[in-house]
Coordinates of C-alpha atoms and ligand atoms in Angstrom, one line a residue:
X4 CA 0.0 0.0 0.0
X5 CA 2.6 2.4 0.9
X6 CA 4.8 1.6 -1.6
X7 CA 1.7 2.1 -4.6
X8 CA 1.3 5.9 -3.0
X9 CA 4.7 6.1 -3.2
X10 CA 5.2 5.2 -6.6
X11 CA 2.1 7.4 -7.6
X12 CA 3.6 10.1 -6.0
X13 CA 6.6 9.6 -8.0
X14 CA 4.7 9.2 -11.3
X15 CA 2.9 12.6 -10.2
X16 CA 6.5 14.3 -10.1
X17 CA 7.0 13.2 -13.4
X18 CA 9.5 10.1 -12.8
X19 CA 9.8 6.7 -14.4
X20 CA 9.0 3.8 -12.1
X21 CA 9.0 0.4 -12.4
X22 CA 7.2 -1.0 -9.0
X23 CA 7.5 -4.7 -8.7
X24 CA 7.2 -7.3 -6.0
X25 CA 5.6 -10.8 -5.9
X26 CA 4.3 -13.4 -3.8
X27 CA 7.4 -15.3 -1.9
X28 CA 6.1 -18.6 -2.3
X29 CA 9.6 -20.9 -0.8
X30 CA 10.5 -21.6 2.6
X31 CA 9.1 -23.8 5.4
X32 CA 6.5 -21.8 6.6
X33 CA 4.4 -22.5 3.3
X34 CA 5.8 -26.2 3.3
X35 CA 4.8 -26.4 6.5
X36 CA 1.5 -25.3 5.9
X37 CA 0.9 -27.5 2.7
X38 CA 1.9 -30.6 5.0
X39 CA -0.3 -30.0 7.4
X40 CA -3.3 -29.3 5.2
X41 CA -1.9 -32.8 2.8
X42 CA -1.2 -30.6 0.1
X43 CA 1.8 -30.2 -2.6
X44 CA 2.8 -26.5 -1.5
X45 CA 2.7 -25.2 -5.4
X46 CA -1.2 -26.2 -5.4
X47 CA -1.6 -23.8 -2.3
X48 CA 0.9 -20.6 -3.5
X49 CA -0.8 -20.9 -7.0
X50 CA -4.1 -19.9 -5.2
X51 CA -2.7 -17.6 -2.6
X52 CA -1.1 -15.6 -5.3
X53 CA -4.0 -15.5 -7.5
X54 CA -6.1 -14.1 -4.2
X55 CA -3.4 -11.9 -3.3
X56 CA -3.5 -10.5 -6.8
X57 CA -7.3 -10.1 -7.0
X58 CA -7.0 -8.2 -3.4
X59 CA -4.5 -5.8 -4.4
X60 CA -6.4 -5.0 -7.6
X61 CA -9.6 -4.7 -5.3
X62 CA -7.2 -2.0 -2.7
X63 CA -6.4 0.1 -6.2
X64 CA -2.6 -1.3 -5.8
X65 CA -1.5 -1.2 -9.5
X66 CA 1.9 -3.0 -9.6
X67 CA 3.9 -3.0 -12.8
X68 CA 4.8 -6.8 -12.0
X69 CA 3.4 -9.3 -9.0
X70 CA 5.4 -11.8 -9.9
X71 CA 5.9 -14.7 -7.7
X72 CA 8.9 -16.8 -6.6
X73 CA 8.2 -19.7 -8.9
X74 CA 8.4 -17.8 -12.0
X75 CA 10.4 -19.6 -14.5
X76 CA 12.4 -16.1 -14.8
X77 CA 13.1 -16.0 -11.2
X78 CA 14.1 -19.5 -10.8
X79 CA 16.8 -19.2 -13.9
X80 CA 17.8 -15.6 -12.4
X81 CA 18.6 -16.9 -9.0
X82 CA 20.3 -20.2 -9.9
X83 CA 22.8 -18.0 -12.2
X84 CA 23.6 -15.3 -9.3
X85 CA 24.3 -18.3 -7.1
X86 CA 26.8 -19.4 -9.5
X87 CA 28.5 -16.5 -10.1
X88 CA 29.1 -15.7 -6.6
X89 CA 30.6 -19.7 -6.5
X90 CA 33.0 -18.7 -9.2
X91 CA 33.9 -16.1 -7.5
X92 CA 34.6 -18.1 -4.6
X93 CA 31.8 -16.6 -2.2
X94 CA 30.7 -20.1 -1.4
X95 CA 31.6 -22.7 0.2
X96 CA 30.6 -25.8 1.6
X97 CA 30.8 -27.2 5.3
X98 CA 29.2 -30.0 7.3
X99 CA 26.8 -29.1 9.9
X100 CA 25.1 -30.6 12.9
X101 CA 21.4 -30.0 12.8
X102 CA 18.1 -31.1 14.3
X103 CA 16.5 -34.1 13.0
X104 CA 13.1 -35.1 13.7
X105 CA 13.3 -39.1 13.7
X106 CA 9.3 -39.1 13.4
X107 CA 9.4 -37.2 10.5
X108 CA 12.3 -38.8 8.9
X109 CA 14.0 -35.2 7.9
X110 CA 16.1 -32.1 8.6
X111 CA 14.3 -29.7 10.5
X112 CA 15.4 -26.3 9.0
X113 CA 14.3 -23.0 10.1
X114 CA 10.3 -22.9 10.6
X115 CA 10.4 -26.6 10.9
X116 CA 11.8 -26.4 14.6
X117 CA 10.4 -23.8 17.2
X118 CA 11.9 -23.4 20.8
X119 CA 13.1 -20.9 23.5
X120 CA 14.4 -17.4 22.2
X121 CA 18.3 -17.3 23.5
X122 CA 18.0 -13.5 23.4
X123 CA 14.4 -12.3 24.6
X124 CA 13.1 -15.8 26.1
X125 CA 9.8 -15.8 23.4
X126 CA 9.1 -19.7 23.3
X127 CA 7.5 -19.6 20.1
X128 CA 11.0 -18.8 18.1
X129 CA 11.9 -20.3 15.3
X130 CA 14.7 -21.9 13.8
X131 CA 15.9 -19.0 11.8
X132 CA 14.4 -15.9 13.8
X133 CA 12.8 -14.8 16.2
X134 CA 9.7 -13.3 16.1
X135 CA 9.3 -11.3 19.1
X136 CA 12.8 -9.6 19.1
X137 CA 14.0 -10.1 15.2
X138 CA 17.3 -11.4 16.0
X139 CA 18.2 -14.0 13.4
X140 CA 19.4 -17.1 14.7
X141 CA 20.5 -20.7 14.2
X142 CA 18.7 -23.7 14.8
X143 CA 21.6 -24.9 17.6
X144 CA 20.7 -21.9 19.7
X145 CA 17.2 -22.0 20.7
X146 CA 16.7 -23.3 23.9
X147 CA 14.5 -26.9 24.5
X148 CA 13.9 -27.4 20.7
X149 CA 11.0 -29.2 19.1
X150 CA 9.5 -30.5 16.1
X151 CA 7.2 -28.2 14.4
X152 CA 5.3 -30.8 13.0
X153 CA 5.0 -33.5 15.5
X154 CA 6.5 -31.5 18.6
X155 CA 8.8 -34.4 19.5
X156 CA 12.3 -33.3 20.9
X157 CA 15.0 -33.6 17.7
X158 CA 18.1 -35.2 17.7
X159 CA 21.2 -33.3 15.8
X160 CA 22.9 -35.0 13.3
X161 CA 25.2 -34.0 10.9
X162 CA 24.8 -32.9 7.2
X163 CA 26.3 -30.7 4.4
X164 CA 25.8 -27.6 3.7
X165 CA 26.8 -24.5 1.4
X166 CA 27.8 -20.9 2.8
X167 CA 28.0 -17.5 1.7
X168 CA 30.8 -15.3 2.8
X169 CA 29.3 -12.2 3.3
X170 CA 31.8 -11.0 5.6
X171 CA 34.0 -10.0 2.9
X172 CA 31.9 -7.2 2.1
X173 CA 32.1 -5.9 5.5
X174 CA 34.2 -3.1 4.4
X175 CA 32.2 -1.7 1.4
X176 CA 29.0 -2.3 3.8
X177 CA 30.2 -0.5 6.4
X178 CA 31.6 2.7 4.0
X179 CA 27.7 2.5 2.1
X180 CA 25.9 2.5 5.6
X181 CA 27.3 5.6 7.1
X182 CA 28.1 7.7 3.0
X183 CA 24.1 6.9 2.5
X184 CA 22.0 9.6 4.5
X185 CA 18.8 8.4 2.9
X186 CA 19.0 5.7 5.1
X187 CA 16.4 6.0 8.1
X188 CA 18.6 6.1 11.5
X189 CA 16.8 3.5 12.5
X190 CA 18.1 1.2 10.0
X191 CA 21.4 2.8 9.6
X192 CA 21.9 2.5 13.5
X193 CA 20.5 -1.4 13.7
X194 CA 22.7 -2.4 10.4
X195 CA 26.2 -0.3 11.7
X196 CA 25.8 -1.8 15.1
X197 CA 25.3 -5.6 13.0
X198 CA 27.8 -5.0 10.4
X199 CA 30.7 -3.5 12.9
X200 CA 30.2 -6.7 15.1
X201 CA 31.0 -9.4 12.2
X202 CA 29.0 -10.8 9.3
X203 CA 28.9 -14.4 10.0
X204 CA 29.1 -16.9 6.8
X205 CA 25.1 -18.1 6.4
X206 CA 24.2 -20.9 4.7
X207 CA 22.5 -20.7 1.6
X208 CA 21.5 -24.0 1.2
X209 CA 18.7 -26.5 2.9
X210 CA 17.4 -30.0 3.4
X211 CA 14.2 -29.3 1.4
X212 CA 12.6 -30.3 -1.9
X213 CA 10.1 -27.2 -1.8
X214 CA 12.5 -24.6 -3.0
X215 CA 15.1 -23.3 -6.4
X216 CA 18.0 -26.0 -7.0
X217 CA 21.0 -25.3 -5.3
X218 CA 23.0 -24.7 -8.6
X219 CA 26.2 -26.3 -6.7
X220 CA 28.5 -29.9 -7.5
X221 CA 27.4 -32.1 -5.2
X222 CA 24.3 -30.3 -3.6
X223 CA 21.5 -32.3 -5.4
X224 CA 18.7 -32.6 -3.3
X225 CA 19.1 -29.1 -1.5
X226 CA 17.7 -26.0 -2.4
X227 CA 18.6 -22.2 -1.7
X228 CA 17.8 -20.8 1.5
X229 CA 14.2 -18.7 1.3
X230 CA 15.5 -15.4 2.1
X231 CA 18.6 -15.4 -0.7
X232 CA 16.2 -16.3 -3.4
X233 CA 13.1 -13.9 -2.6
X234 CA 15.9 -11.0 -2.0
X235 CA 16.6 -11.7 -5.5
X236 CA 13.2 -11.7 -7.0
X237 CA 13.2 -7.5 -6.9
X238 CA 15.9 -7.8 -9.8
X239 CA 14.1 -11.0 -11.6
X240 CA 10.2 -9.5 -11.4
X241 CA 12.0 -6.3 -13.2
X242 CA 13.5 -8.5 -16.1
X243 CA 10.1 -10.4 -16.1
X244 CA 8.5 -7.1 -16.4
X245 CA 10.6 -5.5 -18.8
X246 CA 10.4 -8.8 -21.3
X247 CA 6.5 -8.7 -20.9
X248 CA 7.2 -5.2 -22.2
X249 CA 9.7 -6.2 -25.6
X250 CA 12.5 -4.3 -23.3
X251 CA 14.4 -6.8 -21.7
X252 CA 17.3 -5.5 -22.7
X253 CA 17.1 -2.6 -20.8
X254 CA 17.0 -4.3 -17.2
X255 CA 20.5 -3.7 -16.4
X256 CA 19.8 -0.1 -17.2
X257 CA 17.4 -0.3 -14.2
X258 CA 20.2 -2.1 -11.8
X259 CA 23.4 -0.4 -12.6
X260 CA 22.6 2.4 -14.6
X261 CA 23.2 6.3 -13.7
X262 CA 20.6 8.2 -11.7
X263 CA 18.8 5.0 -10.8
X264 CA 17.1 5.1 -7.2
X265 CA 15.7 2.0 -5.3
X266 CA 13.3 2.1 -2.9
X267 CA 12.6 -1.0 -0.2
X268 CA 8.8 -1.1 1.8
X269 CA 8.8 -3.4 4.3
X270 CA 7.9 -4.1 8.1
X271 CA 11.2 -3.2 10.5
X272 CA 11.6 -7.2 11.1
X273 CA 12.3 -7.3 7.7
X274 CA 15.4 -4.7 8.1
X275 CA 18.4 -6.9 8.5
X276 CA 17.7 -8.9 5.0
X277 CA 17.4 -5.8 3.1
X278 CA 20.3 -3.4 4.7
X279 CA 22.7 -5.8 5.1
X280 CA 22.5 -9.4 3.3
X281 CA 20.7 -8.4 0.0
X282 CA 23.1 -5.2 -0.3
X283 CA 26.2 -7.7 0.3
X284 CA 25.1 -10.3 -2.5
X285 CA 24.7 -7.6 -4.8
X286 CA 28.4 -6.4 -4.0
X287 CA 29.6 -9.8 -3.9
X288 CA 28.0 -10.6 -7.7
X289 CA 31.0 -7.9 -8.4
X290 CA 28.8 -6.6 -10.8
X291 CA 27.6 -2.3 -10.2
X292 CA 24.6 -3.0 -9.3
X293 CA 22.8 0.2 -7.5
X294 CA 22.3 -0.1 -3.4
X295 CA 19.0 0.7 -2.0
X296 CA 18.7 4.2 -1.9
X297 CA 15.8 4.1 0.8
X298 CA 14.2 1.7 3.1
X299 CA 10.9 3.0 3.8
X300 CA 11.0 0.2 7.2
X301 CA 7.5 0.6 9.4
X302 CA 7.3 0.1 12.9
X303 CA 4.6 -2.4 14.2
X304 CA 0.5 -2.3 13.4
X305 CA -1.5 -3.2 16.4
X306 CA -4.8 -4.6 16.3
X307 CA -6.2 -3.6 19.7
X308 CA -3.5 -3.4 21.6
X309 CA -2.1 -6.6 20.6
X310 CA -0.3 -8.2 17.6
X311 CA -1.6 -9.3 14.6
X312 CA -1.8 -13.2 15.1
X313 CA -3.0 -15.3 12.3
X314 CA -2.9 -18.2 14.8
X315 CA -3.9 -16.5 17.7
X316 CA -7.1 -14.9 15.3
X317 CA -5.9 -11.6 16.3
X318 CA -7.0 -9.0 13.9
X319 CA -8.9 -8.7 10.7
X320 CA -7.4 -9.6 7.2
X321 CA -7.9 -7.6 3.8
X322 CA -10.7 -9.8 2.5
X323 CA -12.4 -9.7 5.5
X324 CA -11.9 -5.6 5.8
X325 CA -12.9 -5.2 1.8
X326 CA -16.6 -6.6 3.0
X327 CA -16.7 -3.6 5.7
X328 CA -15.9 -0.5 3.6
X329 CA -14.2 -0.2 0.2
X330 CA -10.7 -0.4 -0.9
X331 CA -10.6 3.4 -1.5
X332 CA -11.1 4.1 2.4
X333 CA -8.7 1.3 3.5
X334 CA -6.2 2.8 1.6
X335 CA -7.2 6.1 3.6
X336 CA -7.9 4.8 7.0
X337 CA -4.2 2.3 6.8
X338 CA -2.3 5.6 5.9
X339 CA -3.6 7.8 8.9
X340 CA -2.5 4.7 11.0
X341 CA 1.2 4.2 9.3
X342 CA 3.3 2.9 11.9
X343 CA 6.0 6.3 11.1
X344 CA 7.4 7.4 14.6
X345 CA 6.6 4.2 16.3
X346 CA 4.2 1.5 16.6
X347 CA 0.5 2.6 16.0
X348 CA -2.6 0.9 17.1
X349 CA -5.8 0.2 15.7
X350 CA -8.9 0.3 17.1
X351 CA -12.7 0.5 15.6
X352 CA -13.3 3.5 17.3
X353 CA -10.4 5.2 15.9
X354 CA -11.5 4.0 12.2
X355 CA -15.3 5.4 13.0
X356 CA -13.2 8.9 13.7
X357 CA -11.4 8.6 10.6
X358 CA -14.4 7.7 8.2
X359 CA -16.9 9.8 9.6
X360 CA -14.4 13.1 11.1
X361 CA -11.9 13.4 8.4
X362 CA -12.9 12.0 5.7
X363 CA -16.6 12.9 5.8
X364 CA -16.8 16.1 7.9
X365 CA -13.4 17.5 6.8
X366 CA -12.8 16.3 3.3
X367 CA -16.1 15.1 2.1
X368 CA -18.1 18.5 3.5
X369 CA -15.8 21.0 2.0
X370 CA -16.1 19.7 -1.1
X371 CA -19.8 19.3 -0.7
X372 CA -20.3 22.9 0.3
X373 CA -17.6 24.5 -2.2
X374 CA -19.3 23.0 -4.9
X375 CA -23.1 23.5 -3.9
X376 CA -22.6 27.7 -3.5
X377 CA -20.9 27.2 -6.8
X378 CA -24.0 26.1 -8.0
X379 CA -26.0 28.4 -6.5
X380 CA -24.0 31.1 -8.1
X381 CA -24.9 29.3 -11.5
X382 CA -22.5 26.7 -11.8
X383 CA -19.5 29.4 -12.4
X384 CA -16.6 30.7 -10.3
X385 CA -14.2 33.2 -11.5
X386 CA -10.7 34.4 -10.1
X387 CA -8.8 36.3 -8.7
X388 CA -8.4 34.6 -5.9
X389 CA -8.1 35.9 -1.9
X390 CA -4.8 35.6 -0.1
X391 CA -6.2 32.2 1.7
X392 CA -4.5 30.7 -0.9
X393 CA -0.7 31.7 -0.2
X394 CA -1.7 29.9 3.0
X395 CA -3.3 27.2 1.1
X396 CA -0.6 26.5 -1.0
X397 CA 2.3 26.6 1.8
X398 CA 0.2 23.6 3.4
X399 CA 0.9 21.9 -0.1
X400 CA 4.3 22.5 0.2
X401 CA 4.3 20.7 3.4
X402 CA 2.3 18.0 2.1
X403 CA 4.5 17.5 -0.9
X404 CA 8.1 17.7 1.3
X405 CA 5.9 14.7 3.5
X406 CA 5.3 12.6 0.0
X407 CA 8.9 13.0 -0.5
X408 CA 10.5 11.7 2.2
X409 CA 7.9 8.7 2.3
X410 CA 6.3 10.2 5.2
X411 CA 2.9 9.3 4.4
X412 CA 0.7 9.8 7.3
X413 CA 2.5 13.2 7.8
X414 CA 1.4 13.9 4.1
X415 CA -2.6 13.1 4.5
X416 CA -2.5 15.2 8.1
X417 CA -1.2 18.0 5.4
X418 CA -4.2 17.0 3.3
X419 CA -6.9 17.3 6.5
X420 CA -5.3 20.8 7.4
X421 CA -6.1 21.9 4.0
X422 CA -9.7 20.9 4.2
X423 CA -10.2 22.8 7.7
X424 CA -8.2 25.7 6.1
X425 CA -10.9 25.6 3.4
X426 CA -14.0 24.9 5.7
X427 CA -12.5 28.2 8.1
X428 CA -12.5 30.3 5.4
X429 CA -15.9 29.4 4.1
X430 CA -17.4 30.5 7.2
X431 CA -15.3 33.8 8.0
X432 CA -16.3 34.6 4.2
X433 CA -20.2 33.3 4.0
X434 CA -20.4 33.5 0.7
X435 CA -24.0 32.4 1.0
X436 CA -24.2 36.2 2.6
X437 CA -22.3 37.4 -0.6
X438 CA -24.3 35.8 -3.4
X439 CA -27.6 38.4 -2.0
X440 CA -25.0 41.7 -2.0
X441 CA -22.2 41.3 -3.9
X442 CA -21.8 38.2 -6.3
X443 CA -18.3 39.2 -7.6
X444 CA -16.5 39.3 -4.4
X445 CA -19.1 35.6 -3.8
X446 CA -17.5 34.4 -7.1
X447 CA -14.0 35.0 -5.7
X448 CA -14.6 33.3 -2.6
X449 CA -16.2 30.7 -4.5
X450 CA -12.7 30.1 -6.7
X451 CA -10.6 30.4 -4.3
X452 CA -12.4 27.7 -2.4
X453 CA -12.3 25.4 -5.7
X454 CA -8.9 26.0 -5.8
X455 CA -8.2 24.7 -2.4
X456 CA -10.6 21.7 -3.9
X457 CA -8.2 21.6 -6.4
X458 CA -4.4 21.5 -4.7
X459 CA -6.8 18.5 -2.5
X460 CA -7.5 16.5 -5.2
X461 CA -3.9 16.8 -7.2
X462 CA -2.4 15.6 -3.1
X463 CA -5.2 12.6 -2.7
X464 CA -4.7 11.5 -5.9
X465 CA -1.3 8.8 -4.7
X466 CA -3.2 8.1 -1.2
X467 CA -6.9 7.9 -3.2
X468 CA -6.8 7.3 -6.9
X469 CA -10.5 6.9 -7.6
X470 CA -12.0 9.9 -4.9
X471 CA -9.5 12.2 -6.4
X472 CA -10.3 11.8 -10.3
X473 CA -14.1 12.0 -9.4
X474 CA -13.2 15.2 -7.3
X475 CA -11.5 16.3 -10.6
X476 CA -14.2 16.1 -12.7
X477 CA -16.6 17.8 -10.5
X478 CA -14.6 20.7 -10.6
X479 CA -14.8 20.5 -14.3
X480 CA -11.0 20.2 -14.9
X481 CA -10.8 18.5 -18.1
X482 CA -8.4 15.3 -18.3
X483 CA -7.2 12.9 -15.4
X484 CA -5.9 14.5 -12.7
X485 CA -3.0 11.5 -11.9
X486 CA -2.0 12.9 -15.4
X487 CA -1.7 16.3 -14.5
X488 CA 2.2 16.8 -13.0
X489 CA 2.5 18.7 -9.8
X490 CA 5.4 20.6 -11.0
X491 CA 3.5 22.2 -13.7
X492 CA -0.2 21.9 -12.6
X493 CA -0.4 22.0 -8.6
X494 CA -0.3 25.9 -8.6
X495 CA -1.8 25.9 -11.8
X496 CA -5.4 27.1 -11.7
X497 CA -8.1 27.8 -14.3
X498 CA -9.5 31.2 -14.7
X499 CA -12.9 30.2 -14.1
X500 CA -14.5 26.3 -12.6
X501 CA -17.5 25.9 -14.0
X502 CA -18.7 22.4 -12.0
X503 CA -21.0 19.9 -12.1
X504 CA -23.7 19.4 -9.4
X505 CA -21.7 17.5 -6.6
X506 CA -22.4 13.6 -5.6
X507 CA -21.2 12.8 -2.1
X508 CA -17.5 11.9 -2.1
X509 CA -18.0 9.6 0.4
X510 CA -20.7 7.7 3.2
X511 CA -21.0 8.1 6.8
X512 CA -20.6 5.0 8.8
X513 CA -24.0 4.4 10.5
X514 CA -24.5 6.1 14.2
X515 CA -24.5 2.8 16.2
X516 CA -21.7 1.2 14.1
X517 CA -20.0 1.0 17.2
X518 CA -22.2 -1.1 18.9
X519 CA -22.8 -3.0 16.4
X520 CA -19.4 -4.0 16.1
X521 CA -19.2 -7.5 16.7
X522 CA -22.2 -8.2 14.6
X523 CA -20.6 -6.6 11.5
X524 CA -17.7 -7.7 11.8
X525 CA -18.7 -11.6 11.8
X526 CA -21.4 -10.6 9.3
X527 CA -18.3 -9.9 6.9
X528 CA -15.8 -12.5 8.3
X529 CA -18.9 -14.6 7.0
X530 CA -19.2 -13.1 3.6
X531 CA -15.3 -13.2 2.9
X532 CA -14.9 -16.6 3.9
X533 CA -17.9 -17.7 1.4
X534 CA -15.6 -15.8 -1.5
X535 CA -12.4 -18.0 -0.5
X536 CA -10.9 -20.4 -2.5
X537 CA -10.7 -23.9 -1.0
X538 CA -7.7 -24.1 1.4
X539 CA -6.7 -20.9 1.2
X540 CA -6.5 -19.2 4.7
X541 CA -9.0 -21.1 6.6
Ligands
ZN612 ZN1 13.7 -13.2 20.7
ZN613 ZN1 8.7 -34.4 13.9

């Protein structure tokens, strides 16, 4: 979600973007899953990622690519990187003692073991992280180990494995991490403090058949560790991408060209894989590929006062929250709640403020009233405008400084402060007073509150697509307003709006929604579940 603003924004600015990511379909935790439920795991990505896909679509998320991790492209692209970085003697191989279930008759890599957390004591840690505290970790170190499946005590055996020598890039790492001040400081802080004290040699390689080949002599049977193959799907879904396109040629002008800036969205658990190891293998490839440029890392979204649990039921998922209001207001509701300074919560009440205050009362109103005393004037408003709109427009600037350094939730507090700009000045002006004595100094009211309309529709139009084009074309601007570039058109106003008669932008949620609450919300947890595919998140 943030990311598709994001890119929006950028496309507003007038930049090229390619915005890809995909569904990571490897690892134990989906293998796990497919066991459980007696299935082959490809049967139960292929539907997850078609769902995923229709969900996105449904929350107005237009990527350029959703590729997923068992794309022929991907596979092939991984499988050649891993070889490179072989022949350029990055890997190596080394046995390993690690559990085995004897129930089970297998390894138990990763998810496939839980136990005590060595650092923060969670018992629910997993063989390769933990969840609680993030620290990665090995399968050796968690304390009183067990089976994931069967939740008998494993035995450790030996086996062999493959490594990745990271560490040799601890140097370049180091110099990138404190030369690159796009970097939040919470990421550059973590990955220093990670980086100074050693990068350990990982292993890249596991006892699993769900997975890419390991591409290495004598490591038939194994496959590449989940998080080194889905790092690399960023560069693979923009080759896939590009050869959909007849441009496939052009992908490493996307990678290692000049002027090219990536940008990571993820959760803040997700911060050591993409500051440290996935910047490392791309140094290690020895080829120029480009470093992130940002890492747009969130802090935690709490439902309640509690973690998100899928096991524990904790929450509400996107299907579920697509039968309660549109995608259009989620896309609202999730960015006044983006977890920016620190972890956020969410609570019911809190989204009945945000529909009903700010989007209806603030947003929705102005609009509403701007565009009915237009109407009443005869459907016309002509300049000049009144000086509210220097103030008007320095709130833009704020707005657009917030877009720009990814702070999103700062941007659509910019947005609100321009709709209670607008709905001050409407009633220090009453230019319902105005249209009886003195319609020309009415009409310039009137225009300068459609131009406030206006700068609020060019700023919703990255957080919502569809409210701000319908906003557009009320005011009787002609094209699309995601067409119209803010460098030439935010400031940009007409010399008269002549609008159309306005249609609520948006709904009120009902008074008792609140108590209502539980009813609704099994009332849609109902309707969703009727709309899943078999064995898909049951
Ligand atoms: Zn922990
Ligand atoms: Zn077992």
């Amino acid at each position: 979600m943030s990311a598709d603003i994001y890119a929006r924004y950028l496309r507003l600015r007038g930049h090229e973007v390619i915005f890809v990511t995909g569904s990571d379909e490897h690892g134990t935790p989906i293998e796990l899953e497919a066991r459980k439920k007696g299935l082959e795991p490809k049967e139960l990505t292929s539907a997850v990622h078609r769902r995923d896909l229709e969900l996105f679509t449904e929350l107005g998320v237009e990527f350029s690519l959703y590729s997923r991790t068992e794309s022929e492209v991907h596979k092939e692209f991984v499988k050649a990187f891993m070889s490179r970085l072989m022949e350029r003697g990055y890997v190596f191989e080394q046995d390993e003692v690690l559990p085995y279930c004897e129930k089970d008759k297998m390894f138990l890599p990763d998810r496939f073991v839980e136990g005590k957390c060595p650092n923060c004591g969670y018992d629910r840690a997993r063989g390769d992280q933990c969840d609680r505290c993030g620290k990665l970790l090995h399968p050796s170190e968690l304390l009183e180990p067990r089976c994931a499946l069967c939740g008998s005590r494993p035995l450790f055996k030996l086996t062999r494995h493959w490594y990745i020598d990271l560490g040799r890039e601890r140097e370049r790492l180091l110099k990138w991490l404190e030369s690159n001040l796009e970097l939040q400081d919470n990421v550059r802080e973590y990955s220093l403090n990670w980086v100074t004290q050693g990068l350990k040699a990982r292993s890249v390689t596991r006892d699993t058949s769900w997975g890419i080949e390991a591409p290495f002599a004598g490591a038939k049977g194994k496959t590449i560790y989940v998080w080194f193959d889905a790092l690399l799907g960023y560069v693979s879904a923009t080759i896939e991408y590009l050869r959909s396109q007849g441009r496939e040629e052009e992908w490493k002008s996307w990678w290692m060209g000049e002027g090219v800036r990536t940008v990571y969205f993820i959760g803040k658990d997700n911060i050591p894989f993409h500051s440290i190891i996935f910047p490392a293998m791309l140094l290690a490839s020895g080829e120029p590929y480009v470093l992130p440029w940002r890492i747009s890392a969130t802090e935690y979204l709490l439902y309640e006062g509690s973690h998100f649990s899928k096991s524990r039921r904790v929450g509400i998922w996107v299907d579920e929250a697509l039968e309660l209001l549109p995608g259009e207001y989620w896309r609202w509701i999730l960015t006044r709640l983006r977890p920016e300074g620190g972890d956020q919560n969410f609570t019911w009440s809190e989204l009945y403020r945000i529909v009903n205050s700010e989007l209806n009362d603030d947003i929705g109103n102005y609009v509403n009233r701007t565009l009915s005393l237009i109407q009443r004037a005869g459907g016309v408003a002509r300049g000049p405008g009144e000086e509210v709109l220097e103030r008007a427009k320095e709130i833009a600037e704020r707005a657009v400084r917030e877009y720009d350094n990814i702070r999103l939730k700062a941007a659509s507090e910019q947005i609100l402060e321009l709709a209670r700009l607008g709905n001050r000045y409407l009633n220090e002006r009453e230019p319902w007073h105005l249209l009886k004595s003195n319609r020309e100094e009415a009409s310039r009211v009137l225009w300068s509150a459609a131009s406030i309309a206006k700068m609020m529709a060019h700023l919703l139009a990255a957080v919502m697509p569809k409210t701000a084009e319908r906003l557009w074309s009320m005011l009787g601007l002609g094209g699309q307003v995601s067409k119209a570039l803010w460098d030439s058109e935010l400031y940009n106003f007409p010399e008269e709006y002549r609008v159309s008669r306005p249609e609520p932008l948006f709904t009120k949620l009902p008074p008792d929604f609140l108590e209502r609450l539980d009813e609704i919300i099994e009332e849609a947890r109902r309707r969703a579940r009727e709309k899943r595919p078999p064995f898909v998140r049951d």
